[in-house]
Protein backbone atom coordinates (compact mmCIF):
# COMPACT_ATOMS: atom_id res chain seq x y z
CA UNK A 1 0.00 0.00 0.00
CA UNK A 2 1.33 3.37 -1.01
CA UNK A 3 1.91 5.81 1.83
CA UNK A 4 2.60 9.49 1.38
CA UNK A 5 3.80 11.41 4.38
CA UNK A 6 4.12 15.15 4.66
CA UNK A 7 5.71 17.18 7.36
CA UNK A 8 5.10 19.41 9.01
CA UNK A 9 1.30 19.14 9.02
CA UNK A 10 0.98 22.62 10.43
CA UNK A 11 3.30 25.56 9.98
CA UNK A 12 2.98 29.11 11.19
CA UNK A 13 5.64 31.49 10.00
CA UNK A 14 6.32 35.16 9.55
CA UNK A 15 6.48 37.03 6.29
CA UNK A 16 9.96 37.22 4.84
CA UNK A 17 11.11 33.88 6.23
CA UNK A 18 12.12 30.75 4.34
CA UNK A 19 10.84 27.28 5.00
CA UNK A 20 10.61 23.81 3.48
CA UNK A 21 7.81 21.26 3.41
CA UNK A 22 8.82 17.62 3.02
CA UNK A 23 7.01 14.80 1.28
CA UNK A 24 8.11 11.16 1.59
CA UNK A 25 6.46 8.31 -0.24
CA UNK A 26 6.76 4.59 0.18
CA UNK A 27 6.82 3.05 -3.27
CA UNK A 28 8.46 3.59 -6.60
CA UNK A 29 6.93 6.43 -8.53
CA UNK A 30 8.45 8.88 -10.96
CA UNK A 31 5.63 11.38 -10.83
CA UNK A 32 5.08 13.68 -7.89
CA UNK A 33 2.58 16.52 -7.75
CA UNK A 34 2.12 19.54 -5.55
CA UNK A 35 -1.26 21.18 -5.10
CA UNK A 36 -2.52 24.20 -3.20
CA UNK A 37 -5.94 24.40 -1.59
CA UNK A 38 -7.51 27.54 -0.13
CA UNK A 39 -10.26 27.13 2.49
CA UNK A 40 -13.53 26.00 0.94
CA UNK A 41 -11.95 25.82 -2.51
CA UNK A 42 -10.75 23.16 -4.89
CA UNK A 43 -7.17 22.12 -5.61
CA UNK A 44 -4.86 24.19 -7.76
CA UNK A 45 -2.00 22.43 -9.50
CA UNK A 46 1.39 23.94 -8.62
CA UNK A 47 4.05 21.57 -9.90
CA UNK A 48 4.44 18.27 -11.71
CA UNK A 49 7.80 16.59 -11.11
CA UNK A 50 8.50 13.80 -13.57
CA UNK A 51 12.05 12.63 -13.05
CA UNK A 52 14.82 12.27 -10.54
CA UNK A 53 16.50 15.57 -9.85
CA UNK A 54 13.63 17.60 -11.30
CA UNK A 55 13.43 21.12 -9.94
CA UNK A 56 10.70 23.59 -10.76
CA UNK A 57 10.18 27.14 -9.58
CA UNK A 58 7.25 29.50 -9.70
CA UNK A 59 7.56 32.79 -7.89
CA UNK A 60 8.48 32.18 -4.26
CA UNK A 61 7.87 28.42 -4.49
CA UNK A 62 10.37 25.83 -5.61
CA UNK A 63 9.81 22.08 -5.74
CA UNK A 64 12.32 19.29 -6.16
CA UNK A 65 12.23 15.52 -6.49
CA UNK A 66 14.69 12.83 -5.42
CA UNK A 67 13.25 9.51 -6.59
CA UNK A 68 16.04 7.50 -5.01
CA UNK A 69 15.28 8.90 -1.58
CA UNK A 70 11.55 8.96 -2.42
CA UNK A 71 11.50 12.54 -1.23
CA UNK A 72 10.12 15.77 -2.59
CA UNK A 73 10.48 19.21 -1.08
CA UNK A 74 8.51 22.41 -1.49
CA UNK A 75 10.62 25.41 -0.54
CA UNK A 76 9.12 28.78 0.26
CA UNK A 77 11.36 31.80 -0.11
CA UNK A 78 10.62 35.13 1.60
CA UNK A 79 7.09 34.09 2.43
CA UNK A 80 4.19 36.49 1.92
CA UNK A 81 0.71 36.35 3.45
CA UNK A 82 -0.92 35.36 0.13
CA UNK A 83 0.85 32.01 0.29
CA UNK A 84 -1.22 30.98 3.30
CA UNK A 85 -3.07 27.80 2.27
CA UNK A 86 -2.95 24.03 2.61
CA UNK A 87 -0.35 22.37 0.43
CA UNK A 88 -0.67 18.75 -0.64
CA UNK A 89 1.84 16.50 -2.29
CA UNK A 90 0.48 13.55 -4.25
CA UNK A 91 1.92 10.51 -5.93
CA UNK A 92 0.67 8.52 -8.91
CA UNK A 93 -0.35 4.94 -8.32
CA UNK A 94 -0.36 2.99 -11.55
CA UNK A 95 -3.77 1.43 -11.91
CA UNK A 96 -5.07 3.79 -9.29
CA UNK A 97 -4.12 1.14 -6.78
CA UNK A 98 -7.18 -0.72 -8.05
CA UNK A 99 -7.24 -4.02 -9.78
CA UNK A 100 -8.41 -2.77 -13.15
CA UNK A 101 -5.59 -3.52 -15.50
CA UNK A 102 -6.64 -0.40 -17.33
CA UNK A 103 -3.44 1.51 -16.68
CA UNK A 104 -5.45 4.29 -15.12
CA UNK A 105 -3.68 6.52 -12.64
CA UNK A 106 -5.07 7.85 -9.42
CA UNK A 107 -3.40 10.15 -6.97
CA UNK A 108 -2.62 9.30 -3.38
CA UNK A 109 -2.29 12.46 -1.33
CA UNK A 110 -0.29 13.32 1.74
CA UNK A 111 -2.23 14.68 4.69
CA UNK A 112 -1.44 18.23 3.70
CA UNK A 113 0.53 21.05 5.31
CA UNK A 114 -1.61 23.84 6.69
CA UNK A 115 0.52 26.95 6.23
CA UNK A 116 -0.23 30.23 7.95
CA UNK A 117 1.96 33.22 7.15
CA UNK A 118 1.66 36.04 9.62
CA UNK A 119 2.00 39.62 8.32
CA UNK B 1 -11.40 25.81 -22.47
CA UNK B 2 -9.07 24.73 -19.70
CA UNK B 3 -11.41 24.02 -16.86
CA UNK B 4 -13.38 21.26 -15.24
CA UNK B 5 -16.93 22.21 -14.32
CA UNK B 6 -19.10 20.58 -11.70
CA UNK B 7 -22.78 20.92 -10.87
CA UNK B 8 -24.34 21.53 -8.50
CA UNK B 9 -22.02 23.53 -6.27
CA UNK B 10 -24.00 22.63 -3.18
CA UNK B 11 -26.41 19.76 -2.55
CA UNK B 12 -28.46 18.90 0.49
CA UNK B 13 -30.24 15.57 0.41
CA UNK B 14 -32.04 13.19 2.68
CA UNK B 15 -31.00 9.61 3.21
CA UNK B 16 -33.81 8.30 1.00
CA UNK B 17 -33.14 10.62 -1.94
CA UNK B 18 -31.54 9.83 -5.28
CA UNK B 19 -29.39 12.54 -6.77
CA UNK B 20 -26.57 12.91 -9.28
CA UNK B 21 -23.42 14.98 -9.44
CA UNK B 22 -22.20 16.08 -12.85
CA UNK B 23 -18.74 16.86 -14.16
CA UNK B 24 -17.67 18.08 -17.58
CA UNK B 25 -14.39 18.93 -19.30
CA UNK B 26 -13.62 20.00 -22.85
CA UNK B 27 -9.83 19.67 -22.77
CA UNK B 28 -9.83 16.39 -24.67
CA UNK B 29 -8.71 14.53 -21.58
CA UNK B 30 -9.32 10.80 -21.66
CA UNK B 31 -9.09 10.14 -17.94
CA UNK B 32 -11.57 11.43 -15.38
CA UNK B 33 -11.73 10.90 -11.64
CA UNK B 34 -13.97 11.24 -8.61
CA UNK B 35 -12.45 12.11 -5.25
CA UNK B 36 -14.06 12.55 -1.86
CA UNK B 37 -12.66 15.08 0.60
CA UNK B 38 -13.75 15.35 4.21
CA UNK B 39 -13.00 18.50 6.19
CA UNK B 40 -9.31 18.96 7.02
CA UNK B 41 -8.42 15.71 5.21
CA UNK B 42 -6.76 14.99 1.88
CA UNK B 43 -8.82 13.93 -1.14
CA UNK B 44 -9.42 10.19 -1.45
CA UNK B 45 -9.74 8.55 -4.83
CA UNK B 46 -13.10 6.89 -5.46
CA UNK B 47 -13.28 6.05 -9.16
CA UNK B 48 -11.22 6.40 -12.30
CA UNK B 49 -12.44 6.34 -15.88
CA UNK B 50 -9.65 5.85 -18.35
CA UNK B 51 -10.69 5.75 -21.99
CA UNK B 52 -14.17 5.04 -20.63
CA UNK B 53 -12.96 2.01 -18.70
CA UNK B 54 -13.85 2.10 -15.01
CA UNK B 55 -11.54 1.43 -12.07
CA UNK B 56 -13.17 1.18 -8.67
CA UNK B 57 -11.82 1.74 -5.18
CA UNK B 58 -13.33 -1.30 -3.51
CA UNK B 59 -13.68 0.56 -0.24
CA UNK B 60 -16.31 2.86 -1.76
CA UNK B 61 -19.86 1.77 -0.86
CA UNK B 62 -22.24 0.71 -3.61
CA UNK B 63 -24.54 3.64 -2.82
CA UNK B 64 -22.11 5.61 -5.03
CA UNK B 65 -22.39 4.74 -8.70
CA UNK B 66 -20.26 6.41 -11.38
CA UNK B 67 -21.24 6.80 -15.00
CA UNK B 68 -19.25 8.05 -17.97
CA UNK B 69 -21.66 8.81 -20.85
CA UNK B 70 -18.79 10.00 -23.04
CA UNK B 71 -15.19 11.14 -22.72
CA UNK B 72 -16.20 14.67 -21.67
CA UNK B 73 -18.83 13.83 -19.07
CA UNK B 74 -18.70 12.09 -15.74
CA UNK B 75 -21.60 11.56 -13.38
CA UNK B 76 -21.80 10.28 -9.83
CA UNK B 77 -25.16 8.80 -8.89
CA UNK B 78 -26.06 8.89 -5.22
CA UNK B 79 -28.64 6.69 -3.54
CA UNK B 80 -29.49 6.01 0.09
CA UNK B 81 -26.54 7.99 1.40
CA UNK B 82 -25.58 8.27 5.04
CA UNK B 83 -24.73 11.43 7.01
CA UNK B 84 -21.07 10.39 7.05
CA UNK B 85 -21.06 10.73 3.26
CA UNK B 86 -21.26 14.49 3.68
CA UNK B 87 -18.11 15.87 2.08
CA UNK B 88 -16.67 17.83 -0.83
CA UNK B 89 -16.79 15.73 -3.98
CA UNK B 90 -14.13 16.66 -6.48
CA UNK B 91 -13.97 15.73 -10.12
CA UNK B 92 -10.66 15.80 -11.97
CA UNK B 93 -9.37 15.07 -15.44
CA UNK B 94 -5.97 14.48 -16.97
CA UNK B 95 -4.57 14.41 -20.47
CA UNK B 96 -3.42 10.87 -20.57
CA UNK B 97 -2.78 8.12 -18.15
CA UNK B 98 0.24 6.03 -17.34
CA UNK B 99 3.08 7.56 -19.28
CA UNK B 100 2.34 11.19 -19.90
CA UNK B 101 2.58 12.37 -16.33
CA UNK B 102 0.32 15.33 -16.91
CA UNK B 103 -1.24 16.98 -13.95
CA UNK B 104 -4.79 16.31 -12.91
CA UNK B 105 -7.04 19.37 -13.16
CA UNK B 106 -9.67 19.61 -10.48
CA UNK B 107 -13.15 21.05 -10.71
CA UNK B 108 -14.54 23.39 -8.05
CA UNK B 109 -16.29 20.54 -6.27
CA UNK B 110 -19.79 19.80 -5.03
CA UNK B 111 -20.31 20.28 -1.32
CA UNK B 112 -22.73 17.55 -0.28
CA UNK B 113 -24.69 17.47 2.95
CA UNK B 114 -26.70 14.39 3.85
CA UNK B 115 -29.36 14.91 6.48
Tab-separated table of C-alpha atoms in Angstrom:
chain	number	residue	atom	x	y	z
A	1	UNK	CA	0.000	0.000	0.000
A	2	UNK	CA	1.327	3.375	-1.010
A	3	UNK	CA	1.913	5.808	1.834
A	4	UNK	CA	2.599	9.491	1.376
A	5	UNK	CA	3.802	11.406	4.383
A	6	UNK	CA	4.119	15.148	4.658
A	7	UNK	CA	5.710	17.181	7.358
A	8	UNK	CA	5.096	19.413	9.008
A	9	UNK	CA	1.302	19.136	9.024
A	10	UNK	CA	0.978	22.622	10.426
A	11	UNK	CA	3.299	25.560	9.976
A	12	UNK	CA	2.985	29.115	11.189
A	13	UNK	CA	5.640	31.487	9.995
A	14	UNK	CA	6.323	35.164	9.548
A	15	UNK	CA	6.484	37.027	6.294
A	16	UNK	CA	9.960	37.223	4.838
A	17	UNK	CA	11.111	33.877	6.231
A	18	UNK	CA	12.124	30.752	4.340
A	19	UNK	CA	10.838	27.281	5.004
A	20	UNK	CA	10.608	23.808	3.479
A	21	UNK	CA	7.808	21.261	3.405
A	22	UNK	CA	8.819	17.618	3.022
A	23	UNK	CA	7.012	14.801	1.279
A	24	UNK	CA	8.106	11.164	1.593
A	25	UNK	CA	6.458	8.311	-0.242
A	26	UNK	CA	6.758	4.590	0.182
A	27	UNK	CA	6.817	3.051	-3.273
A	28	UNK	CA	8.460	3.593	-6.598
A	29	UNK	CA	6.930	6.432	-8.534
A	30	UNK	CA	8.450	8.883	-10.955
A	31	UNK	CA	5.632	11.377	-10.832
A	32	UNK	CA	5.082	13.683	-7.895
A	33	UNK	CA	2.577	16.522	-7.754
A	34	UNK	CA	2.121	19.540	-5.545
A	35	UNK	CA	-1.261	21.176	-5.099
A	36	UNK	CA	-2.518	24.200	-3.204
A	37	UNK	CA	-5.941	24.399	-1.592
A	38	UNK	CA	-7.509	27.541	-0.132
A	39	UNK	CA	-10.262	27.131	2.494
A	40	UNK	CA	-13.528	25.999	0.941
A	41	UNK	CA	-11.955	25.822	-2.510
A	42	UNK	CA	-10.750	23.159	-4.894
A	43	UNK	CA	-7.174	22.125	-5.610
A	44	UNK	CA	-4.859	24.194	-7.758
A	45	UNK	CA	-1.996	22.429	-9.499
A	46	UNK	CA	1.388	23.944	-8.618
A	47	UNK	CA	4.055	21.570	-9.896
A	48	UNK	CA	4.444	18.269	-11.705
A	49	UNK	CA	7.799	16.588	-11.114
A	50	UNK	CA	8.499	13.803	-13.569
A	51	UNK	CA	12.047	12.632	-13.054
A	52	UNK	CA	14.819	12.267	-10.544
A	53	UNK	CA	16.497	15.567	-9.855
A	54	UNK	CA	13.632	17.598	-11.296
A	55	UNK	CA	13.429	21.122	-9.944
A	56	UNK	CA	10.697	23.593	-10.762
A	57	UNK	CA	10.179	27.143	-9.581
A	58	UNK	CA	7.250	29.501	-9.700
A	59	UNK	CA	7.565	32.788	-7.894
A	60	UNK	CA	8.478	32.177	-4.262
A	61	UNK	CA	7.868	28.418	-4.486
A	62	UNK	CA	10.370	25.827	-5.613
A	63	UNK	CA	9.807	22.081	-5.745
A	64	UNK	CA	12.318	19.289	-6.163
A	65	UNK	CA	12.232	15.525	-6.486
A	66	UNK	CA	14.689	12.833	-5.415
A	67	UNK	CA	13.248	9.514	-6.586
A	68	UNK	CA	16.044	7.498	-5.014
A	69	UNK	CA	15.282	8.900	-1.576
A	70	UNK	CA	11.550	8.963	-2.418
A	71	UNK	CA	11.499	12.538	-1.234
A	72	UNK	CA	10.125	15.769	-2.588
A	73	UNK	CA	10.478	19.214	-1.079
A	74	UNK	CA	8.510	22.414	-1.487
A	75	UNK	CA	10.617	25.407	-0.537
A	76	UNK	CA	9.119	28.782	0.257
A	77	UNK	CA	11.356	31.799	-0.111
A	78	UNK	CA	10.625	35.128	1.600
A	79	UNK	CA	7.086	34.094	2.432
A	80	UNK	CA	4.190	36.487	1.921
A	81	UNK	CA	0.712	36.351	3.449
A	82	UNK	CA	-0.915	35.358	0.127
A	83	UNK	CA	0.854	32.013	0.286
A	84	UNK	CA	-1.222	30.982	3.298
A	85	UNK	CA	-3.069	27.804	2.267
A	86	UNK	CA	-2.948	24.034	2.609
A	87	UNK	CA	-0.347	22.367	0.427
A	88	UNK	CA	-0.668	18.748	-0.640
A	89	UNK	CA	1.835	16.498	-2.288
A	90	UNK	CA	0.475	13.554	-4.248
A	91	UNK	CA	1.923	10.511	-5.931
A	92	UNK	CA	0.674	8.524	-8.909
A	93	UNK	CA	-0.353	4.944	-8.322
A	94	UNK	CA	-0.356	2.989	-11.545
A	95	UNK	CA	-3.771	1.430	-11.912
A	96	UNK	CA	-5.065	3.795	-9.287
A	97	UNK	CA	-4.117	1.144	-6.784
A	98	UNK	CA	-7.180	-0.718	-8.049
A	99	UNK	CA	-7.242	-4.024	-9.785
A	100	UNK	CA	-8.414	-2.766	-13.147
A	101	UNK	CA	-5.586	-3.516	-15.499
A	102	UNK	CA	-6.637	-0.396	-17.332
A	103	UNK	CA	-3.437	1.512	-16.682
A	104	UNK	CA	-5.446	4.293	-15.118
A	105	UNK	CA	-3.684	6.524	-12.636
A	106	UNK	CA	-5.071	7.848	-9.420
A	107	UNK	CA	-3.405	10.152	-6.967
A	108	UNK	CA	-2.623	9.301	-3.376
A	109	UNK	CA	-2.290	12.458	-1.327
A	110	UNK	CA	-0.292	13.315	1.743
A	111	UNK	CA	-2.234	14.683	4.693
A	112	UNK	CA	-1.437	18.233	3.704
A	113	UNK	CA	0.530	21.048	5.313
A	114	UNK	CA	-1.610	23.842	6.688
A	115	UNK	CA	0.520	26.948	6.230
A	116	UNK	CA	-0.228	30.234	7.949
A	117	UNK	CA	1.962	33.217	7.154
A	118	UNK	CA	1.662	36.042	9.619
A	119	UNK	CA	2.005	39.617	8.316
B	1	UNK	CA	-11.401	25.813	-22.472
B	2	UNK	CA	-9.073	24.731	-19.696
B	3	UNK	CA	-11.408	24.017	-16.858
B	4	UNK	CA	-13.381	21.260	-15.244
B	5	UNK	CA	-16.932	22.213	-14.323
B	6	UNK	CA	-19.100	20.582	-11.702
B	7	UNK	CA	-22.779	20.918	-10.871
B	8	UNK	CA	-24.340	21.529	-8.503
B	9	UNK	CA	-22.018	23.532	-6.267
B	10	UNK	CA	-24.005	22.628	-3.178
B	11	UNK	CA	-26.411	19.763	-2.554
B	12	UNK	CA	-28.457	18.897	0.489
B	13	UNK	CA	-30.242	15.572	0.408
B	14	UNK	CA	-32.039	13.186	2.677
B	15	UNK	CA	-31.001	9.614	3.209
B	16	UNK	CA	-33.810	8.304	0.996
B	17	UNK	CA	-33.141	10.620	-1.944
B	18	UNK	CA	-31.540	9.827	-5.277
B	19	UNK	CA	-29.387	12.542	-6.773
B	20	UNK	CA	-26.569	12.908	-9.281
B	21	UNK	CA	-23.421	14.979	-9.436
B	22	UNK	CA	-22.199	16.083	-12.848
B	23	UNK	CA	-18.736	16.859	-14.158
B	24	UNK	CA	-17.674	18.083	-17.579
B	25	UNK	CA	-14.393	18.927	-19.303
B	26	UNK	CA	-13.616	20.004	-22.851
B	27	UNK	CA	-9.834	19.668	-22.772
B	28	UNK	CA	-9.829	16.391	-24.670
B	29	UNK	CA	-8.708	14.532	-21.582
B	30	UNK	CA	-9.323	10.800	-21.663
B	31	UNK	CA	-9.095	10.141	-17.938
B	32	UNK	CA	-11.572	11.432	-15.377
B	33	UNK	CA	-11.725	10.895	-11.642
B	34	UNK	CA	-13.969	11.241	-8.611
B	35	UNK	CA	-12.452	12.111	-5.252
B	36	UNK	CA	-14.062	12.546	-1.856
B	37	UNK	CA	-12.662	15.076	0.602
B	38	UNK	CA	-13.749	15.348	4.214
B	39	UNK	CA	-12.998	18.498	6.185
B	40	UNK	CA	-9.312	18.956	7.016
B	41	UNK	CA	-8.423	15.706	5.214
B	42	UNK	CA	-6.761	14.994	1.877
B	43	UNK	CA	-8.816	13.934	-1.140
B	44	UNK	CA	-9.417	10.190	-1.445
B	45	UNK	CA	-9.744	8.546	-4.834
B	46	UNK	CA	-13.099	6.890	-5.458
B	47	UNK	CA	-13.281	6.054	-9.157
B	48	UNK	CA	-11.222	6.397	-12.300
B	49	UNK	CA	-12.439	6.345	-15.875
B	50	UNK	CA	-9.649	5.846	-18.348
B	51	UNK	CA	-10.692	5.745	-21.988
B	52	UNK	CA	-14.174	5.039	-20.631
B	53	UNK	CA	-12.964	2.010	-18.704
B	54	UNK	CA	-13.852	2.103	-15.013
B	55	UNK	CA	-11.540	1.431	-12.073
B	56	UNK	CA	-13.173	1.180	-8.672
B	57	UNK	CA	-11.821	1.737	-5.184
B	58	UNK	CA	-13.328	-1.298	-3.515
B	59	UNK	CA	-13.684	0.555	-0.235
B	60	UNK	CA	-16.308	2.862	-1.762
B	61	UNK	CA	-19.856	1.766	-0.858
B	62	UNK	CA	-22.245	0.712	-3.609
B	63	UNK	CA	-24.536	3.638	-2.823
B	64	UNK	CA	-22.112	5.613	-5.025
B	65	UNK	CA	-22.391	4.736	-8.696
B	66	UNK	CA	-20.263	6.411	-11.383
B	67	UNK	CA	-21.238	6.796	-14.998
B	68	UNK	CA	-19.250	8.048	-17.969
B	69	UNK	CA	-21.655	8.809	-20.846
B	70	UNK	CA	-18.786	10.005	-23.040
B	71	UNK	CA	-15.193	11.140	-22.724
B	72	UNK	CA	-16.205	14.665	-21.668
B	73	UNK	CA	-18.834	13.832	-19.068
B	74	UNK	CA	-18.699	12.086	-15.735
B	75	UNK	CA	-21.600	11.561	-13.381
B	76	UNK	CA	-21.797	10.279	-9.835
B	77	UNK	CA	-25.160	8.802	-8.893
B	78	UNK	CA	-26.060	8.892	-5.224
B	79	UNK	CA	-28.643	6.690	-3.539
B	80	UNK	CA	-29.486	6.013	0.095
B	81	UNK	CA	-26.536	7.987	1.399
B	82	UNK	CA	-25.579	8.271	5.041
B	83	UNK	CA	-24.733	11.428	7.011
B	84	UNK	CA	-21.073	10.387	7.055
B	85	UNK	CA	-21.059	10.730	3.262
B	86	UNK	CA	-21.261	14.488	3.676
B	87	UNK	CA	-18.113	15.874	2.077
B	88	UNK	CA	-16.673	17.834	-0.826
B	89	UNK	CA	-16.787	15.729	-3.980
B	90	UNK	CA	-14.131	16.656	-6.477
B	91	UNK	CA	-13.968	15.726	-10.124
B	92	UNK	CA	-10.659	15.799	-11.967
B	93	UNK	CA	-9.374	15.068	-15.444
B	94	UNK	CA	-5.972	14.481	-16.968
B	95	UNK	CA	-4.572	14.411	-20.472
B	96	UNK	CA	-3.418	10.872	-20.567
B	97	UNK	CA	-2.782	8.118	-18.147
B	98	UNK	CA	0.236	6.035	-17.340
B	99	UNK	CA	3.076	7.564	-19.277
B	100	UNK	CA	2.344	11.192	-19.899
B	101	UNK	CA	2.576	12.369	-16.328
B	102	UNK	CA	0.319	15.328	-16.911
B	103	UNK	CA	-1.244	16.978	-13.948
B	104	UNK	CA	-4.795	16.313	-12.907
B	105	UNK	CA	-7.037	19.366	-13.158
B	106	UNK	CA	-9.670	19.611	-10.479
B	107	UNK	CA	-13.152	21.048	-10.709
B	108	UNK	CA	-14.541	23.392	-8.046
B	109	UNK	CA	-16.288	20.539	-6.267
B	110	UNK	CA	-19.786	19.800	-5.027
B	111	UNK	CA	-20.313	20.276	-1.321
B	112	UNK	CA	-22.726	17.549	-0.283
B	113	UNK	CA	-24.685	17.471	2.953
B	114	UNK	CA	-26.703	14.387	3.848
B	115	UNK	CA	-29.360	14.909	6.484
